[in-house]
Amino acid sequence: LKEAIESILSQTYKNLELIIVNDGSEDASKFIVLSYRDSRIRFVENNKNSGIVFTRNKGLSEALGEYVATLDCDDIALPDRIENQVSFLEKNADYGMCGSFFQIMDFDGKLQAKVKMPTGNRDIITYLTVGNCYCNSTIMLRSGLAKELKYTEGYDIVEDYELWYRVSRRMNIAILPFLGAYYRVHGNNISVSKMNDMFNRVKKIYARIMTDSSIEFSERELELHTNWLNGNLSYFTTRESLAELASWTGNFYLGICRDGKYNPSLLFELVSEKWLYILFKTKHYGLLFNNGLFSANRRLYLKNLYTKLFKKFK
């Protein structure tokens, strides 16, 4: 927590407030926060543990600035993060949100891989059709837009992804090509109940994405779709389920492509990677060239297959 706080107080951009919301913690967090004498810190407490969505929305409601940036309490913002993001949003009035690249950090603070994601609006919204490409601790939004849309109750665990998608429907979004934060990974296992909750909530996001793109789907196809995009191998234990998925992949790809705002080649790369992962892990090689993606674009399919095989046997 101290590292997180100090990473904000030491930003090169000084005209900020730091709103820290305590969601009923019973450790020393409150005393750590109150030990600081910086007038920019505003400490807010929930009456009881109220969950991530309520807490994030409380932080939004307290914010007074033109922009609002987020940082989770165990991550670190790099010194020029806020300055770079404010500069971008000041110069680009049609953009409602921006993130940045980030670097993974383990529990002990050892730096791991740097993570780079698509930077342009078209590529980012394409990525969002199959998953979240933003690190929450790199986000900056226009305050008015954030307060209007807010985080949605009932989407705990995937509340950020759900909000980013709705923001993308209203304004352009970006990921700035600089390293903005260290994202700490604890390696804690997510409980089975939380995994089920996450699955059911992300399924609702996928349903909304497909509905917005006028893709027709049954409940069975939505189940296939969600298990596929989340790499759930245990769902695809029979040839019948793989055959259904093989057909569905092409339907989804072509359905999204009908909406001209997305990047077809990037989308194909993303969905074919997820299809080939399932196929190779389950070893149903008879479907390698008998699937909707191969029928939709043979050239791109063979290119992505070659890339996967090259990486596997390199």
Short mmCIF file of C-alpha atoms in Angstrom, two decimals:
data_model
loop_
_atom_site.label_atom_id
_atom_site.label_comp_id
_atom_site.label_asym_id
_atom_site.label_seq_id
_atom_site.Cartn_x
_atom_site.Cartn_y
_atom_site.Cartn_z
CA LEU A 1 0.00 0.00 0.00
CA LYS A 2 2.82 2.44 0.89
CA GLU A 3 4.46 1.81 -2.48
CA ALA A 4 1.17 2.47 -4.27
CA ILE A 5 0.52 5.71 -2.39
CA GLU A 6 4.04 7.03 -2.87
CA SER A 7 3.97 6.22 -6.58
CA ILE A 8 1.06 8.69 -6.93
CA LEU A 9 2.44 11.37 -4.63
CA SER A 10 5.72 11.35 -6.58
CA GLN A 11 4.10 11.78 -10.02
CA THR A 12 5.63 14.39 -12.30
CA TYR A 13 2.10 15.77 -12.67
CA LYS A 14 1.33 17.49 -9.35
CA ASN A 15 -2.18 18.93 -9.77
CA LEU A 16 -4.02 15.88 -8.48
CA GLU A 17 -6.02 14.48 -5.59
CA LEU A 18 -5.49 10.96 -4.27
CA ILE A 19 -8.76 9.39 -3.15
CA ILE A 20 -8.18 6.25 -1.11
CA VAL A 21 -11.28 4.17 -0.36
CA ASN A 22 -11.08 1.71 2.50
CA ASP A 23 -13.55 -1.13 1.94
CA GLY A 24 -13.75 -2.37 5.50
CA SER A 25 -10.18 -3.64 5.79
CA GLU A 26 -9.17 -4.97 9.20
CA ASP A 27 -5.41 -4.73 8.76
CA ALA A 28 -3.10 -1.73 9.20
CA SER A 29 -4.19 -0.05 5.94
CA LYS A 30 -6.07 2.81 7.63
CA PHE A 31 -3.12 3.69 9.85
CA ILE A 32 -0.73 3.62 6.89
CA VAL A 33 -2.93 6.06 4.98
CA LEU A 34 -3.42 8.39 7.96
CA SER A 35 0.34 8.50 8.56
CA TYR A 36 0.74 10.70 5.47
CA ARG A 37 0.49 14.49 5.80
CA ASP A 38 0.01 15.29 2.12
CA SER A 39 -3.03 17.56 1.64
CA ARG A 40 -3.79 15.91 -1.70
CA ILE A 41 -4.84 12.68 0.04
CA ARG A 42 -8.55 12.20 0.73
CA PHE A 43 -9.37 9.15 2.81
CA VAL A 44 -12.86 7.66 2.45
CA GLU A 45 -14.26 4.65 4.32
CA ASN A 46 -17.17 2.34 3.66
CA ASN A 47 -19.36 1.60 6.66
CA LYS A 48 -18.80 -2.09 5.99
CA ASN A 49 -17.15 -4.30 3.41
CA SER A 50 -19.24 -3.48 0.33
CA GLY A 51 -17.41 -5.06 -2.59
CA ILE A 52 -15.37 -3.83 -5.50
CA VAL A 53 -18.16 -2.28 -7.60
CA PHE A 54 -19.61 -0.21 -4.75
CA THR A 55 -16.11 0.86 -3.71
CA ARG A 56 -14.99 1.90 -7.20
CA ASN A 57 -18.20 3.87 -7.70
CA LYS A 58 -17.72 5.57 -4.35
CA GLY A 59 -14.27 6.68 -5.48
CA LEU A 60 -15.76 8.03 -8.71
CA SER A 61 -18.44 9.96 -6.83
CA GLU A 62 -15.79 11.61 -4.64
CA ALA A 63 -13.56 12.66 -7.54
CA LEU A 64 -13.41 16.40 -8.24
CA GLY A 65 -10.98 16.45 -11.17
CA GLU A 66 -11.59 16.62 -14.90
CA TYR A 67 -10.02 13.19 -15.29
CA VAL A 68 -10.02 10.14 -13.04
CA ALA A 69 -7.23 7.57 -12.96
CA THR A 70 -7.30 4.22 -11.16
CA LEU A 71 -4.62 2.35 -9.26
CA ASP A 72 -5.20 -0.82 -7.27
CA CYS A 73 -3.64 -0.75 -3.81
CA ASP A 74 -0.84 -3.23 -4.51
CA ASP A 75 0.29 -1.84 -7.88
CA ILE A 76 2.73 0.95 -8.67
CA ALA A 77 2.24 3.90 -11.04
CA LEU A 78 5.42 4.95 -12.84
CA PRO A 79 6.38 8.64 -12.42
CA ASP A 80 5.20 10.09 -15.74
CA ARG A 81 2.03 8.03 -16.08
CA ILE A 82 -0.50 10.75 -15.18
CA GLU A 83 1.35 13.51 -17.03
CA ASN A 84 1.39 11.47 -20.25
CA GLN A 85 -2.27 10.51 -20.00
CA VAL A 86 -3.51 14.01 -19.17
CA SER A 87 -1.51 15.35 -22.12
CA PHE A 88 -3.10 12.78 -24.45
CA LEU A 89 -6.68 13.45 -23.34
CA GLU A 90 -6.14 17.21 -23.48
CA LYS A 91 -5.07 16.92 -27.13
CA ASN A 92 -7.68 14.32 -28.20
CA ALA A 93 -11.19 15.47 -27.31
CA ASP A 94 -12.80 12.50 -29.10
CA TYR A 95 -11.14 10.00 -26.74
CA GLY A 96 -12.86 9.09 -23.50
CA MET A 97 -10.30 6.74 -21.98
CA CYS A 98 -6.68 5.70 -22.25
CA GLY A 99 -4.48 3.07 -20.67
CA SER A 100 -0.84 2.20 -21.18
CA PHE A 101 1.59 -0.69 -21.41
CA PHE A 102 2.51 -2.27 -18.08
CA GLN A 103 5.00 -4.64 -16.50
CA ILE A 104 4.13 -7.65 -14.38
CA MET A 105 5.63 -7.77 -10.89
CA ASP A 106 5.58 -10.75 -8.54
CA PHE A 107 4.60 -10.68 -4.87
CA ASP A 108 8.19 -9.91 -3.82
CA GLY A 109 8.47 -7.00 -6.24
CA LYS A 110 10.60 -8.76 -8.85
CA LEU A 111 9.82 -7.47 -12.33
CA GLN A 112 8.65 -9.98 -14.92
CA ALA A 113 7.35 -9.58 -18.49
CA LYS A 114 6.42 -6.28 -20.09
CA VAL A 115 2.92 -6.39 -21.58
CA LYS A 116 2.12 -4.48 -24.75
CA MET A 117 -1.36 -4.36 -26.23
CA PRO A 118 -2.92 -2.75 -29.33
CA THR A 119 -2.75 1.03 -29.19
CA GLY A 120 -5.29 2.31 -31.74
CA ASN A 121 -9.04 2.54 -31.19
CA ARG A 122 -10.00 0.09 -33.95
CA ASP A 123 -7.62 -2.60 -32.78
CA ILE A 124 -8.57 -2.17 -29.12
CA ILE A 125 -12.32 -2.46 -29.71
CA THR A 126 -11.58 -5.53 -31.85
CA TYR A 127 -9.67 -7.09 -28.94
CA LEU A 128 -12.51 -6.26 -26.54
CA THR A 129 -14.87 -8.52 -28.51
CA VAL A 130 -12.96 -11.54 -27.17
CA GLY A 131 -11.47 -10.30 -23.88
CA ASN A 132 -10.09 -7.48 -21.78
CA CYS A 133 -6.84 -5.90 -23.00
CA TYR A 134 -6.53 -3.17 -20.35
CA CYS A 135 -4.68 -3.27 -17.04
CA ASN A 136 -6.96 -1.52 -14.54
CA SER A 137 -4.03 0.23 -12.87
CA THR A 138 -3.19 2.08 -16.10
CA ILE A 139 -6.64 3.55 -16.78
CA MET A 140 -7.56 7.23 -17.08
CA LEU A 141 -11.10 8.34 -18.00
CA ARG A 142 -12.85 11.62 -18.53
CA SER A 143 -14.52 12.19 -15.18
CA GLY A 144 -17.94 13.15 -16.56
CA LEU A 145 -18.13 10.02 -18.70
CA ALA A 146 -16.95 7.78 -15.85
CA LYS A 147 -19.52 9.22 -13.42
CA GLU A 148 -22.30 8.84 -15.97
CA LEU A 149 -21.57 5.23 -16.91
CA LYS A 150 -20.16 3.96 -13.59
CA TYR A 151 -19.35 0.36 -12.78
CA THR A 152 -22.32 -2.01 -12.98
CA GLU A 153 -23.54 -3.87 -9.90
CA GLY A 154 -23.45 -7.63 -10.33
CA TYR A 155 -20.28 -7.65 -12.43
CA ASP A 156 -17.72 -8.05 -9.62
CA ILE A 157 -14.43 -9.56 -10.86
CA VAL A 158 -15.11 -8.42 -14.47
CA GLU A 159 -16.51 -4.97 -13.62
CA ASP A 160 -13.63 -3.24 -15.40
CA TYR A 161 -14.07 -5.17 -18.67
CA GLU A 162 -17.80 -4.47 -18.65
CA LEU A 163 -17.23 -0.73 -18.19
CA TRP A 164 -14.47 -0.47 -20.80
CA TYR A 165 -16.76 -2.08 -23.36
CA ARG A 166 -19.52 0.46 -22.63
CA VAL A 167 -17.03 3.33 -22.81
CA SER A 168 -15.89 2.03 -26.21
CA ARG A 169 -19.47 2.32 -27.48
CA ARG A 170 -19.52 6.03 -26.61
CA MET A 171 -16.06 7.41 -27.40
CA ASN A 172 -12.71 6.42 -28.86
CA ILE A 173 -10.30 4.65 -26.52
CA ALA A 174 -6.52 4.18 -26.58
CA ILE A 175 -3.61 2.36 -25.00
CA LEU A 176 -0.60 4.68 -24.95
CA PRO A 177 2.73 3.08 -25.95
CA PHE A 178 4.69 3.74 -22.79
CA LEU A 179 5.18 1.80 -19.55
CA GLY A 180 2.68 3.26 -17.06
CA ALA A 181 2.50 0.81 -14.15
CA TYR A 182 3.85 -2.25 -12.42
CA TYR A 183 1.03 -4.78 -12.01
CA ARG A 184 1.50 -7.13 -9.07
CA VAL A 185 0.54 -10.78 -9.52
CA HIS A 186 0.07 -12.73 -6.29
CA GLY A 187 -0.34 -16.20 -7.72
CA ASN A 188 -3.31 -16.89 -5.44
CA ASN A 189 -5.73 -19.46 -6.77
CA ILE A 190 -9.23 -18.20 -7.49
CA SER A 191 -11.84 -20.28 -5.69
CA VAL A 192 -14.22 -22.47 -7.69
CA SER A 193 -17.17 -20.29 -6.67
CA LYS A 194 -15.42 -17.12 -7.85
CA MET A 195 -14.45 -18.82 -11.12
CA ASN A 196 -18.10 -19.73 -11.67
CA ASP A 197 -19.17 -16.17 -10.86
CA MET A 198 -16.60 -14.77 -13.27
CA PHE A 199 -17.69 -17.17 -16.01
CA ASN A 200 -21.37 -16.24 -15.66
CA ARG A 201 -20.65 -12.52 -15.67
CA VAL A 202 -18.28 -12.55 -18.62
CA LYS A 203 -20.87 -14.65 -20.45
CA LYS A 204 -23.29 -11.74 -20.10
CA ILE A 205 -20.69 -9.38 -21.55
CA TYR A 206 -20.15 -11.68 -24.55
CA ALA A 207 -23.91 -11.89 -25.07
CA ARG A 208 -24.14 -8.09 -25.15
CA ILE A 209 -21.21 -7.81 -27.58
CA MET A 210 -22.79 -10.29 -29.99
CA THR A 211 -26.22 -8.68 -29.67
CA ASP A 212 -24.70 -5.27 -30.43
CA SER A 213 -23.16 -6.80 -33.57
CA SER A 214 -26.50 -8.41 -34.59
CA ILE A 215 -25.12 -11.95 -34.19
CA GLU A 216 -27.85 -14.47 -33.50
CA PHE A 217 -26.99 -17.16 -30.95
CA SER A 218 -28.67 -19.80 -28.83
CA GLU A 219 -27.97 -20.43 -25.15
CA ARG A 220 -25.95 -23.49 -26.18
CA GLU A 221 -23.86 -21.41 -28.58
CA LEU A 222 -23.28 -18.80 -25.87
CA GLU A 223 -22.00 -21.57 -23.58
CA LEU A 224 -19.69 -22.83 -26.34
CA HIS A 225 -18.52 -19.29 -27.04
CA THR A 226 -17.71 -18.45 -23.42
CA ASN A 227 -15.89 -21.71 -22.73
CA TRP A 228 -13.94 -21.32 -25.98
CA LEU A 229 -12.78 -17.74 -25.37
CA ASN A 230 -11.80 -18.61 -21.80
CA GLY A 231 -9.85 -21.70 -22.84
CA ASN A 232 -11.92 -24.08 -20.71
CA LEU A 233 -10.66 -27.45 -21.95
CA SER A 234 -12.89 -29.45 -19.60
CA TYR A 235 -15.93 -28.31 -21.58
CA PHE A 236 -14.63 -29.83 -24.82
CA THR A 237 -14.19 -33.47 -23.92
CA THR A 238 -16.26 -34.96 -26.77
CA ARG A 239 -15.94 -34.79 -30.52
CA GLU A 240 -19.52 -33.50 -30.67
CA SER A 241 -18.71 -30.42 -28.60
CA LEU A 242 -15.57 -29.77 -30.68
CA ALA A 243 -17.56 -30.15 -33.90
CA GLU A 244 -20.12 -27.62 -32.65
CA LEU A 245 -17.32 -25.22 -31.74
CA ALA A 246 -15.65 -25.75 -35.12
CA SER A 247 -18.81 -24.49 -36.80
CA TRP A 248 -19.45 -21.69 -34.32
CA THR A 249 -16.00 -20.10 -34.67
CA GLY A 250 -16.68 -19.14 -38.27
CA ASN A 251 -20.17 -17.85 -37.47
CA PHE A 252 -18.78 -15.57 -34.78
CA TYR A 253 -15.90 -14.28 -36.89
CA LEU A 254 -18.07 -13.50 -39.91
CA GLY A 255 -20.76 -11.97 -37.70
CA ILE A 256 -18.31 -9.53 -36.08
CA CYS A 257 -16.79 -8.71 -39.47
CA ARG A 258 -20.15 -7.56 -40.78
CA ASP A 259 -19.76 -4.62 -38.42
CA GLY A 260 -17.23 -2.59 -40.38
CA LYS A 261 -15.71 -0.82 -37.38
CA TYR A 262 -13.58 -3.82 -36.37
CA ASN A 263 -10.20 -5.01 -37.73
CA PRO A 264 -10.87 -8.34 -39.52
CA SER A 265 -7.24 -9.51 -39.68
CA LEU A 266 -6.60 -8.85 -35.98
CA LEU A 267 -9.88 -10.51 -35.05
CA PHE A 268 -8.97 -13.56 -37.13
CA GLU A 269 -5.59 -13.77 -35.42
CA LEU A 270 -7.20 -13.64 -31.97
CA VAL A 271 -9.99 -16.15 -32.58
CA SER A 272 -7.85 -18.60 -34.56
CA GLU A 273 -5.28 -18.62 -31.74
CA LYS A 274 -8.02 -19.50 -29.27
CA TRP A 275 -9.45 -22.16 -31.61
CA LEU A 276 -6.06 -23.76 -32.26
CA TYR A 277 -5.31 -23.80 -28.53
CA ILE A 278 -8.45 -25.85 -27.87
CA LEU A 279 -7.82 -28.07 -30.88
CA PHE A 280 -4.19 -28.89 -30.06
CA LYS A 281 -4.86 -29.43 -26.36
CA THR A 282 -7.73 -31.83 -27.04
CA LYS A 283 -5.88 -33.45 -29.98
CA HIS A 284 -8.91 -33.55 -32.27
CA TYR A 285 -6.76 -33.03 -35.35
CA GLY A 286 -9.48 -34.24 -37.68
CA LEU A 287 -11.03 -30.78 -37.32
CA LEU A 288 -7.82 -28.97 -38.23
CA PHE A 289 -9.12 -28.06 -41.70
CA ASN A 290 -12.77 -28.83 -41.10
CA ASN A 291 -13.96 -25.73 -39.29
CA GLY A 292 -15.59 -22.38 -39.91
CA LEU A 293 -12.43 -20.32 -39.61
CA PHE A 294 -10.63 -22.28 -42.33
CA SER A 295 -13.66 -21.85 -44.59
CA ALA A 296 -13.85 -18.13 -43.83
CA ASN A 297 -10.24 -17.26 -44.68
CA ARG A 298 -7.89 -20.06 -45.72
CA ARG A 299 -4.87 -17.82 -46.23
CA LEU A 300 -5.00 -16.26 -42.75
CA TYR A 301 -5.83 -19.60 -41.16
CA LEU A 302 -2.78 -21.29 -42.70
CA LYS A 303 -0.61 -18.32 -41.73
CA ASN A 304 -1.71 -18.53 -38.10
CA LEU A 305 -1.41 -22.31 -38.08
CA TYR A 306 2.15 -22.05 -39.38
CA THR A 307 3.01 -19.47 -36.71
CA LYS A 308 1.62 -21.71 -33.96
CA LEU A 309 3.47 -24.77 -35.21
CA PHE A 310 6.69 -22.77 -35.60
CA LYS A 311 6.47 -21.59 -31.98
CA LYS A 312 5.62 -25.08 -30.76
CA PHE A 313 8.55 -26.84 -32.42
CA LYS A 314 11.11 -24.04 -32.38
#
